[in-house]
Amino acid sequence: MIDREDMLELTRRMTPARSSVGRVAGAYFDAEGYVDGTFNTNFRKLSVADQTKNLAIAKTVPFSRTNEQLKDYAVSRKLRRPGSLWQLLDGLKGCGLKNDALLDVLYEVIGEQYQPGYPYAFYLFHGSYDVPVKGTDREWMEGSEEVYTYLIGVICPVSGDYEAGKPEYGFLYPVFRGRSSDPEHINIFEELPEHPHRELTAWMLGG
């Protein structure tokens, strides 16, 4: 189960003034899953308006209804075989999205897995959150317990000049649980849980 307080703690660090997001990359796809264009930029070099717009997309995942729209899934050791999606995600997390070759591989496999019949975008956010120490009286203290490094991926329909619509699918990896990193699990977001993207979740979890 996902603790709502863990997710709210993350979203409080997703404002332009105190953003834990350091980089954003992504790709635009046509209706058949072919890449139309890509982007990769230092998040802090974006204008405040663009930071706000991108953070609204990223926050959709942790700010969604926990255990309804956002659910917890285990990532087995078997899934982490060489050449797997998880090896790719761990590599992207480790390099802070600064390896365009790895990103291109990810975009290619996403396009192979998802052809919804309309143009869409995939956004990938990399963040590092210096988790503050919380005392026994639940007050914040100086110092940090650990640095939680994470990826948030989001799929949105697009229209016009690559204008992103409402996020419809996404993930948070690794999970932020008990104010610490849990790399054995992933949180998957569905805008409409009653109409899930089964093909994407099955691909991610090897089903």
PDB file of C-alpha atoms in Angstrom:
ATOM      1  CA  MET A   1       0.000   0.000   0.000  1.00  0.00           C
ATOM      2  CA  ILE A   2       1.101   3.559  -0.721  1.00  0.00           C
ATOM      3  CA  ASP A   3       1.245   6.023   2.171  1.00  0.00           C
ATOM      4  CA  ARG A   4      -0.387   9.284   1.098  1.00  0.00           C
ATOM      5  CA  GLU A   5       1.939  11.283   3.366  1.00  0.00           C
ATOM      6  CA  ASP A   6       4.999  10.033   1.487  1.00  0.00           C
ATOM      7  CA  MET A   7       3.502  11.259  -1.799  1.00  0.00           C
ATOM      8  CA  LEU A   8       2.506  14.622  -0.353  1.00  0.00           C
ATOM      9  CA  GLU A   9       6.044  15.096   0.955  1.00  0.00           C
ATOM     10  CA  LEU A  10       7.351  14.647  -2.573  1.00  0.00           C
ATOM     11  CA  THR A  11       4.853  17.036  -4.171  1.00  0.00           C
ATOM     12  CA  ARG A  12       5.742  19.756  -1.665  1.00  0.00           C
ATOM     13  CA  ARG A  13       9.201  19.751  -3.295  1.00  0.00           C
ATOM     14  CA  MET A  14       7.739  20.252  -6.758  1.00  0.00           C
ATOM     15  CA  THR A  15       7.423  24.005  -7.074  1.00  0.00           C
ATOM     16  CA  PRO A  16       9.727  26.281  -9.114  1.00  0.00           C
ATOM     17  CA  ALA A  17      11.105  27.807  -5.915  1.00  0.00           C
ATOM     18  CA  ARG A  18      12.095  24.521  -4.291  1.00  0.00           C
ATOM     19  CA  SER A  19      11.975  21.902  -7.033  1.00  0.00           C
ATOM     20  CA  SER A  20      13.703  18.566  -6.498  1.00  0.00           C
ATOM     21  CA  VAL A  21      13.530  17.973 -10.267  1.00  0.00           C
ATOM     22  CA  GLY A  22      16.882  18.605 -11.946  1.00  0.00           C
ATOM     23  CA  ARG A  23      16.339  17.481 -15.522  1.00  0.00           C
ATOM     24  CA  VAL A  24      13.530  16.676 -17.938  1.00  0.00           C
ATOM     25  CA  ALA A  25      13.741  14.734 -21.188  1.00  0.00           C
ATOM     26  CA  GLY A  26      11.185  13.220 -23.496  1.00  0.00           C
ATOM     27  CA  ALA A  27       9.855  12.510 -26.947  1.00  0.00           C
ATOM     28  CA  TYR A  28       6.854  13.294 -29.113  1.00  0.00           C
ATOM     29  CA  PHE A  29       5.253  10.380 -30.955  1.00  0.00           C
ATOM     30  CA  ASP A  30       2.831  10.190 -33.840  1.00  0.00           C
ATOM     31  CA  ALA A  31      -0.302   8.036 -33.732  1.00  0.00           C
ATOM     32  CA  GLU A  32       1.649   4.972 -34.875  1.00  0.00           C
ATOM     33  CA  GLY A  33       4.363   5.262 -32.224  1.00  0.00           C
ATOM     34  CA  TYR A  34       7.085   6.834 -34.360  1.00  0.00           C
ATOM     35  CA  VAL A  35       9.196   9.557 -32.742  1.00  0.00           C
ATOM     36  CA  ASP A  36       8.509  13.044 -34.121  1.00  0.00           C
ATOM     37  CA  GLY A  37      11.043  14.893 -31.956  1.00  0.00           C
ATOM     38  CA  THR A  38      12.912  14.766 -28.659  1.00  0.00           C
ATOM     39  CA  PHE A  39      14.064  17.145 -25.927  1.00  0.00           C
ATOM     40  CA  ASN A  40      16.497  16.992 -23.004  1.00  0.00           C
ATOM     41  CA  THR A  41      17.235  19.984 -20.786  1.00  0.00           C
ATOM     42  CA  ASN A  42      18.423  21.169 -17.402  1.00  0.00           C
ATOM     43  CA  PHE A  43      15.183  21.847 -15.581  1.00  0.00           C
ATOM     44  CA  ARG A  44      16.498  24.912 -13.795  1.00  0.00           C
ATOM     45  CA  LYS A  45      17.331  26.602 -17.093  1.00  0.00           C
ATOM     46  CA  LEU A  46      13.671  26.618 -18.120  1.00  0.00           C
ATOM     47  CA  SER A  47      11.621  29.774 -17.639  1.00  0.00           C
ATOM     48  CA  VAL A  48       9.455  29.866 -14.506  1.00  0.00           C
ATOM     49  CA  ALA A  49       6.385  29.462 -16.715  1.00  0.00           C
ATOM     50  CA  ASP A  50       7.824  26.340 -18.365  1.00  0.00           C
ATOM     51  CA  GLN A  51       8.975  24.945 -15.016  1.00  0.00           C
ATOM     52  CA  THR A  52       5.466  25.385 -13.664  1.00  0.00           C
ATOM     53  CA  LYS A  53       3.927  23.686 -16.701  1.00  0.00           C
ATOM     54  CA  ASN A  54       6.318  20.741 -16.509  1.00  0.00           C
ATOM     55  CA  LEU A  55       5.947  20.339 -12.756  1.00  0.00           C
ATOM     56  CA  ALA A  56       2.174  20.171 -13.181  1.00  0.00           C
ATOM     57  CA  ILE A  57       2.724  17.166 -15.459  1.00  0.00           C
ATOM     58  CA  ALA A  58       5.213  15.497 -13.095  1.00  0.00           C
ATOM     59  CA  LYS A  59       3.088  16.082  -9.976  1.00  0.00           C
ATOM     60  CA  THR A  60       0.152  14.287 -11.549  1.00  0.00           C
ATOM     61  CA  VAL A  61       1.733  10.968 -10.590  1.00  0.00           C
ATOM     62  CA  PRO A  62       2.464  11.399  -6.838  1.00  0.00           C
ATOM     63  CA  PHE A  63      -0.503  13.741  -6.315  1.00  0.00           C
ATOM     64  CA  SER A  64      -3.066  11.303  -7.757  1.00  0.00           C
ATOM     65  CA  ARG A  65      -5.422   9.205  -5.632  1.00  0.00           C
ATOM     66  CA  THR A  66      -3.187   6.739  -3.801  1.00  0.00           C
ATOM     67  CA  ASN A  67      -4.094   3.070  -4.083  1.00  0.00           C
ATOM     68  CA  GLU A  68      -6.731   3.956  -6.690  1.00  0.00           C
ATOM     69  CA  GLN A  69      -5.105   5.871  -9.546  1.00  0.00           C
ATOM     70  CA  LEU A  70      -1.600   5.225  -8.171  1.00  0.00           C
ATOM     71  CA  LYS A  71      -0.804   1.634  -7.270  1.00  0.00           C
ATOM     72  CA  ASP A  72       2.220  -0.228  -5.973  1.00  0.00           C
ATOM     73  CA  TYR A  73       3.876  -3.084  -7.888  1.00  0.00           C
ATOM     74  CA  ALA A  74       6.854  -5.299  -7.085  1.00  0.00           C
ATOM     75  CA  VAL A  75       9.824  -5.458  -9.453  1.00  0.00           C
ATOM     76  CA  SER A  76      11.200  -8.985  -9.262  1.00  0.00           C
ATOM     77  CA  ARG A  77      14.885  -9.846  -9.580  1.00  0.00           C
ATOM     78  CA  LYS A  78      14.027 -11.808 -12.714  1.00  0.00           C
ATOM     79  CA  LEU A  79      12.930  -8.583 -14.441  1.00  0.00           C
ATOM     80  CA  ARG A  80      16.352  -7.006 -13.891  1.00  0.00           C
ATOM     81  CA  ARG A  81      18.138  -9.235 -16.397  1.00  0.00           C
ATOM     82  CA  PRO A  82      20.762  -7.648 -18.711  1.00  0.00           C
ATOM     83  CA  GLY A  83      19.150  -5.634 -21.486  1.00  0.00           C
ATOM     84  CA  SER A  84      15.886  -5.249 -19.583  1.00  0.00           C
ATOM     85  CA  LEU A  85      13.749  -2.155 -19.169  1.00  0.00           C
ATOM     86  CA  TRP A  86      14.838  -2.002 -15.548  1.00  0.00           C
ATOM     87  CA  GLN A  87      18.514  -2.018 -16.414  1.00  0.00           C
ATOM     88  CA  LEU A  88      17.716   0.846 -18.792  1.00  0.00           C
ATOM     89  CA  LEU A  89      15.803   2.833 -16.161  1.00  0.00           C
ATOM     90  CA  ASP A  90      18.535   2.283 -13.574  1.00  0.00           C
ATOM     91  CA  GLY A  91      21.082   3.501 -16.106  1.00  0.00           C
ATOM     92  CA  LEU A  92      19.058   6.638 -16.839  1.00  0.00           C
ATOM     93  CA  LYS A  93      18.586   7.320 -13.148  1.00  0.00           C
ATOM     94  CA  GLY A  94      22.296   6.868 -12.537  1.00  0.00           C
ATOM     95  CA  CYS A  95      23.362   9.261 -15.309  1.00  0.00           C
ATOM     96  CA  GLY A  96      20.711  11.851 -14.490  1.00  0.00           C
ATOM     97  CA  LEU A  97      19.212  11.603 -18.011  1.00  0.00           C
ATOM     98  CA  LYS A  98      22.462  12.822 -19.562  1.00  0.00           C
ATOM     99  CA  ASN A  99      22.875   9.856 -21.917  1.00  0.00           C
ATOM    100  CA  ASP A 100      20.908  10.495 -25.110  1.00  0.00           C
ATOM    101  CA  ALA A 101      21.716   7.040 -26.483  1.00  0.00           C
ATOM    102  CA  LEU A 102      19.946   5.381 -23.540  1.00  0.00           C
ATOM    103  CA  LEU A 103      17.010   7.755 -23.938  1.00  0.00           C
ATOM    104  CA  ASP A 104      16.708   6.923 -27.632  1.00  0.00           C
ATOM    105  CA  VAL A 105      16.530   3.213 -26.787  1.00  0.00           C
ATOM    106  CA  LEU A 106      13.758   3.907 -24.283  1.00  0.00           C
ATOM    107  CA  TYR A 107      11.774   5.976 -26.781  1.00  0.00           C
ATOM    108  CA  GLU A 108      12.096   3.246 -29.375  1.00  0.00           C
ATOM    109  CA  VAL A 109      10.697   0.552 -27.101  1.00  0.00           C
ATOM    110  CA  ILE A 110       7.896   2.826 -25.874  1.00  0.00           C
ATOM    111  CA  GLY A 111       6.876   3.482 -29.476  1.00  0.00           C
ATOM    112  CA  GLU A 112       6.889  -0.253 -30.149  1.00  0.00           C
ATOM    113  CA  GLN A 113       4.633  -0.906 -27.172  1.00  0.00           C
ATOM    114  CA  TYR A 114       2.196   1.985 -27.465  1.00  0.00           C
ATOM    115  CA  GLN A 115       0.329   3.122 -30.571  1.00  0.00           C
ATOM    116  CA  PRO A 116      -2.924   4.677 -29.276  1.00  0.00           C
ATOM    117  CA  GLY A 117      -4.088   6.064 -32.611  1.00  0.00           C
ATOM    118  CA  TYR A 118      -3.355   9.690 -31.693  1.00  0.00           C
ATOM    119  CA  PRO A 119      -0.171  11.740 -31.104  1.00  0.00           C
ATOM    120  CA  TYR A 120       1.298  11.629 -27.609  1.00  0.00           C
ATOM    121  CA  ALA A 121       4.325  12.670 -25.587  1.00  0.00           C
ATOM    122  CA  PHE A 122       6.457  10.878 -23.044  1.00  0.00           C
ATOM    123  CA  TYR A 123       8.058  13.039 -20.346  1.00  0.00           C
ATOM    124  CA  LEU A 124      10.814  11.696 -18.095  1.00  0.00           C
ATOM    125  CA  PHE A 125      11.804  13.695 -15.016  1.00  0.00           C
ATOM    126  CA  HIS A 126      14.906  13.076 -12.925  1.00  0.00           C
ATOM    127  CA  GLY A 127      14.979  14.385  -9.378  1.00  0.00           C
ATOM    128  CA  SER A 128      17.007  14.221  -6.185  1.00  0.00           C
ATOM    129  CA  TYR A 129      15.330  14.924  -2.868  1.00  0.00           C
ATOM    130  CA  ASP A 130      17.516  15.508   0.189  1.00  0.00           C
ATOM    131  CA  VAL A 131      15.209  13.875   2.739  1.00  0.00           C
ATOM    132  CA  PRO A 132      15.273  15.976   5.933  1.00  0.00           C
ATOM    133  CA  VAL A 133      15.535  14.376   9.348  1.00  0.00           C
ATOM    134  CA  LYS A 134      12.291  14.333  11.281  1.00  0.00           C
ATOM    135  CA  GLY A 135      12.559  14.280  15.074  1.00  0.00           C
ATOM    136  CA  THR A 136      10.533  12.170  17.469  1.00  0.00           C
ATOM    137  CA  ASP A 137       8.223  15.165  17.924  1.00  0.00           C
ATOM    138  CA  ARG A 138       7.680  15.117  14.122  1.00  0.00           C
ATOM    139  CA  GLU A 139       9.450  18.464  13.729  1.00  0.00           C
ATOM    140  CA  TRP A 140      11.985  18.925  10.916  1.00  0.00           C
ATOM    141  CA  MET A 141      15.640  18.951  12.022  1.00  0.00           C
ATOM    142  CA  GLU A 142      18.862  20.052  10.332  1.00  0.00           C
ATOM    143  CA  GLY A 143      20.658  17.531   8.163  1.00  0.00           C
ATOM    144  CA  SER A 144      19.296  14.751   5.978  1.00  0.00           C
ATOM    145  CA  GLU A 145      18.618  11.047   6.267  1.00  0.00           C
ATOM    146  CA  GLU A 146      19.412  10.205   2.624  1.00  0.00           C
ATOM    147  CA  VAL A 147      19.200  11.551  -0.897  1.00  0.00           C
ATOM    148  CA  TYR A 148      16.258   9.980  -2.703  1.00  0.00           C
ATOM    149  CA  THR A 149      16.947   9.907  -6.460  1.00  0.00           C
ATOM    150  CA  TYR A 150      13.974   9.129  -8.663  1.00  0.00           C
ATOM    151  CA  LEU A 151      12.425   9.033 -12.117  1.00  0.00           C
ATOM    152  CA  ILE A 152       8.884  10.099 -12.970  1.00  0.00           C
ATOM    153  CA  GLY A 153       7.645   9.073 -16.401  1.00  0.00           C
ATOM    154  CA  VAL A 154       4.397  10.431 -17.843  1.00  0.00           C
ATOM    155  CA  ILE A 155       2.470   9.810 -21.072  1.00  0.00           C
ATOM    156  CA  CYS A 156       0.160  12.590 -22.300  1.00  0.00           C
ATOM    157  CA  PRO A 157      -1.829  13.085 -25.495  1.00  0.00           C
ATOM    158  CA  VAL A 158      -0.638  16.099 -27.502  1.00  0.00           C
ATOM    159  CA  SER A 159      -2.326  18.475 -29.885  1.00  0.00           C
ATOM    160  CA  GLY A 160      -1.356  21.422 -32.069  1.00  0.00           C
ATOM    161  CA  ASP A 161       2.215  22.561 -31.500  1.00  0.00           C
ATOM    162  CA  TYR A 162       3.115  19.694 -29.152  1.00  0.00           C
ATOM    163  CA  GLU A 163       0.724  21.014 -26.492  1.00  0.00           C
ATOM    164  CA  ALA A 164       0.442  18.389 -23.754  1.00  0.00           C
ATOM    165  CA  GLY A 165      -2.989  17.275 -22.638  1.00  0.00           C
ATOM    166  CA  LYS A 166      -4.017  15.599 -19.392  1.00  0.00           C
ATOM    167  CA  PRO A 167      -1.584  12.855 -18.304  1.00  0.00           C
ATOM    168  CA  GLU A 168      -3.097   9.424 -18.806  1.00  0.00           C
ATOM    169  CA  TYR A 169      -0.355   7.041 -17.634  1.00  0.00           C
ATOM    170  CA  GLY A 170       2.843   7.289 -15.635  1.00  0.00           C
ATOM    171  CA  PHE A 171       5.173   5.882 -13.022  1.00  0.00           C
ATOM    172  CA  LEU A 172       7.389   6.754 -10.069  1.00  0.00           C
ATOM    173  CA  TYR A 173      10.575   4.700  -9.723  1.00  0.00           C
ATOM    174  CA  PRO A 174      11.957   3.765  -7.313  1.00  0.00           C
ATOM    175  CA  VAL A 175       9.146   4.010  -4.785  1.00  0.00           C
ATOM    176  CA  PHE A 176       9.376   6.560  -1.963  1.00  0.00           C
ATOM    177  CA  ARG A 177       8.293   4.528   1.064  1.00  0.00           C
ATOM    178  CA  GLY A 178       8.731   5.362   4.716  1.00  0.00           C
ATOM    179  CA  ARG A 179      10.674   8.468   3.620  1.00  0.00           C
ATOM    180  CA  SER A 180      13.259   6.258   1.910  1.00  0.00           C
ATOM    181  CA  SER A 181      13.989   4.701  -1.482  1.00  0.00           C
ATOM    182  CA  ASP A 182      12.487   1.289  -2.285  1.00  0.00           C
ATOM    183  CA  PRO A 183      14.033   0.079  -5.585  1.00  0.00           C
ATOM    184  CA  GLU A 184      12.167  -3.234  -5.394  1.00  0.00           C
ATOM    185  CA  HIS A 185       8.871  -1.537  -6.263  1.00  0.00           C
ATOM    186  CA  ILE A 186       7.358   0.900  -8.753  1.00  0.00           C
ATOM    187  CA  ASN A 187       4.234   3.064  -8.459  1.00  0.00           C
ATOM    188  CA  ILE A 188       2.129   3.093 -11.635  1.00  0.00           C
ATOM    189  CA  PHE A 189      -0.410   5.816 -12.389  1.00  0.00           C
ATOM    190  CA  GLU A 190      -3.627   5.379 -14.385  1.00  0.00           C
ATOM    191  CA  GLU A 191      -5.774   8.448 -15.004  1.00  0.00           C
ATOM    192  CA  LEU A 192      -8.779   6.141 -15.486  1.00  0.00           C
ATOM    193  CA  PRO A 193      -8.271   2.990 -13.393  1.00  0.00           C
ATOM    194  CA  GLU A 194     -11.453   1.539 -14.846  1.00  0.00           C
ATOM    195  CA  HIS A 195      -9.829   1.700 -18.312  1.00  0.00           C
ATOM    196  CA  PRO A 196      -6.204   0.720 -17.617  1.00  0.00           C
ATOM    197  CA  HIS A 197      -3.348   0.655 -20.112  1.00  0.00           C
ATOM    198  CA  ARG A 198      -2.867  -3.083 -19.697  1.00  0.00           C
ATOM    199  CA  GLU A 199      -0.366  -3.312 -22.536  1.00  0.00           C
ATOM    200  CA  LEU A 200       1.981  -0.810 -20.893  1.00  0.00           C
ATOM    201  CA  THR A 201       1.786  -2.296 -17.397  1.00  0.00           C
ATOM    202  CA  ALA A 202       2.227  -5.820 -18.751  1.00  0.00           C
ATOM    203  CA  TRP A 203       5.307  -4.657 -20.661  1.00  0.00           C
ATOM    204  CA  MET A 204       6.806  -2.926 -17.645  1.00  0.00           C
ATOM    205  CA  LEU A 205       6.191  -5.835 -15.296  1.00  0.00           C
ATOM    206  CA  GLY A 206       6.975  -8.587 -17.781  1.00  0.00           C
ATOM    207  CA  GLY A 207       3.434  -9.969 -17.811  1.00  0.00           C
TER     208      GLY A 207
END
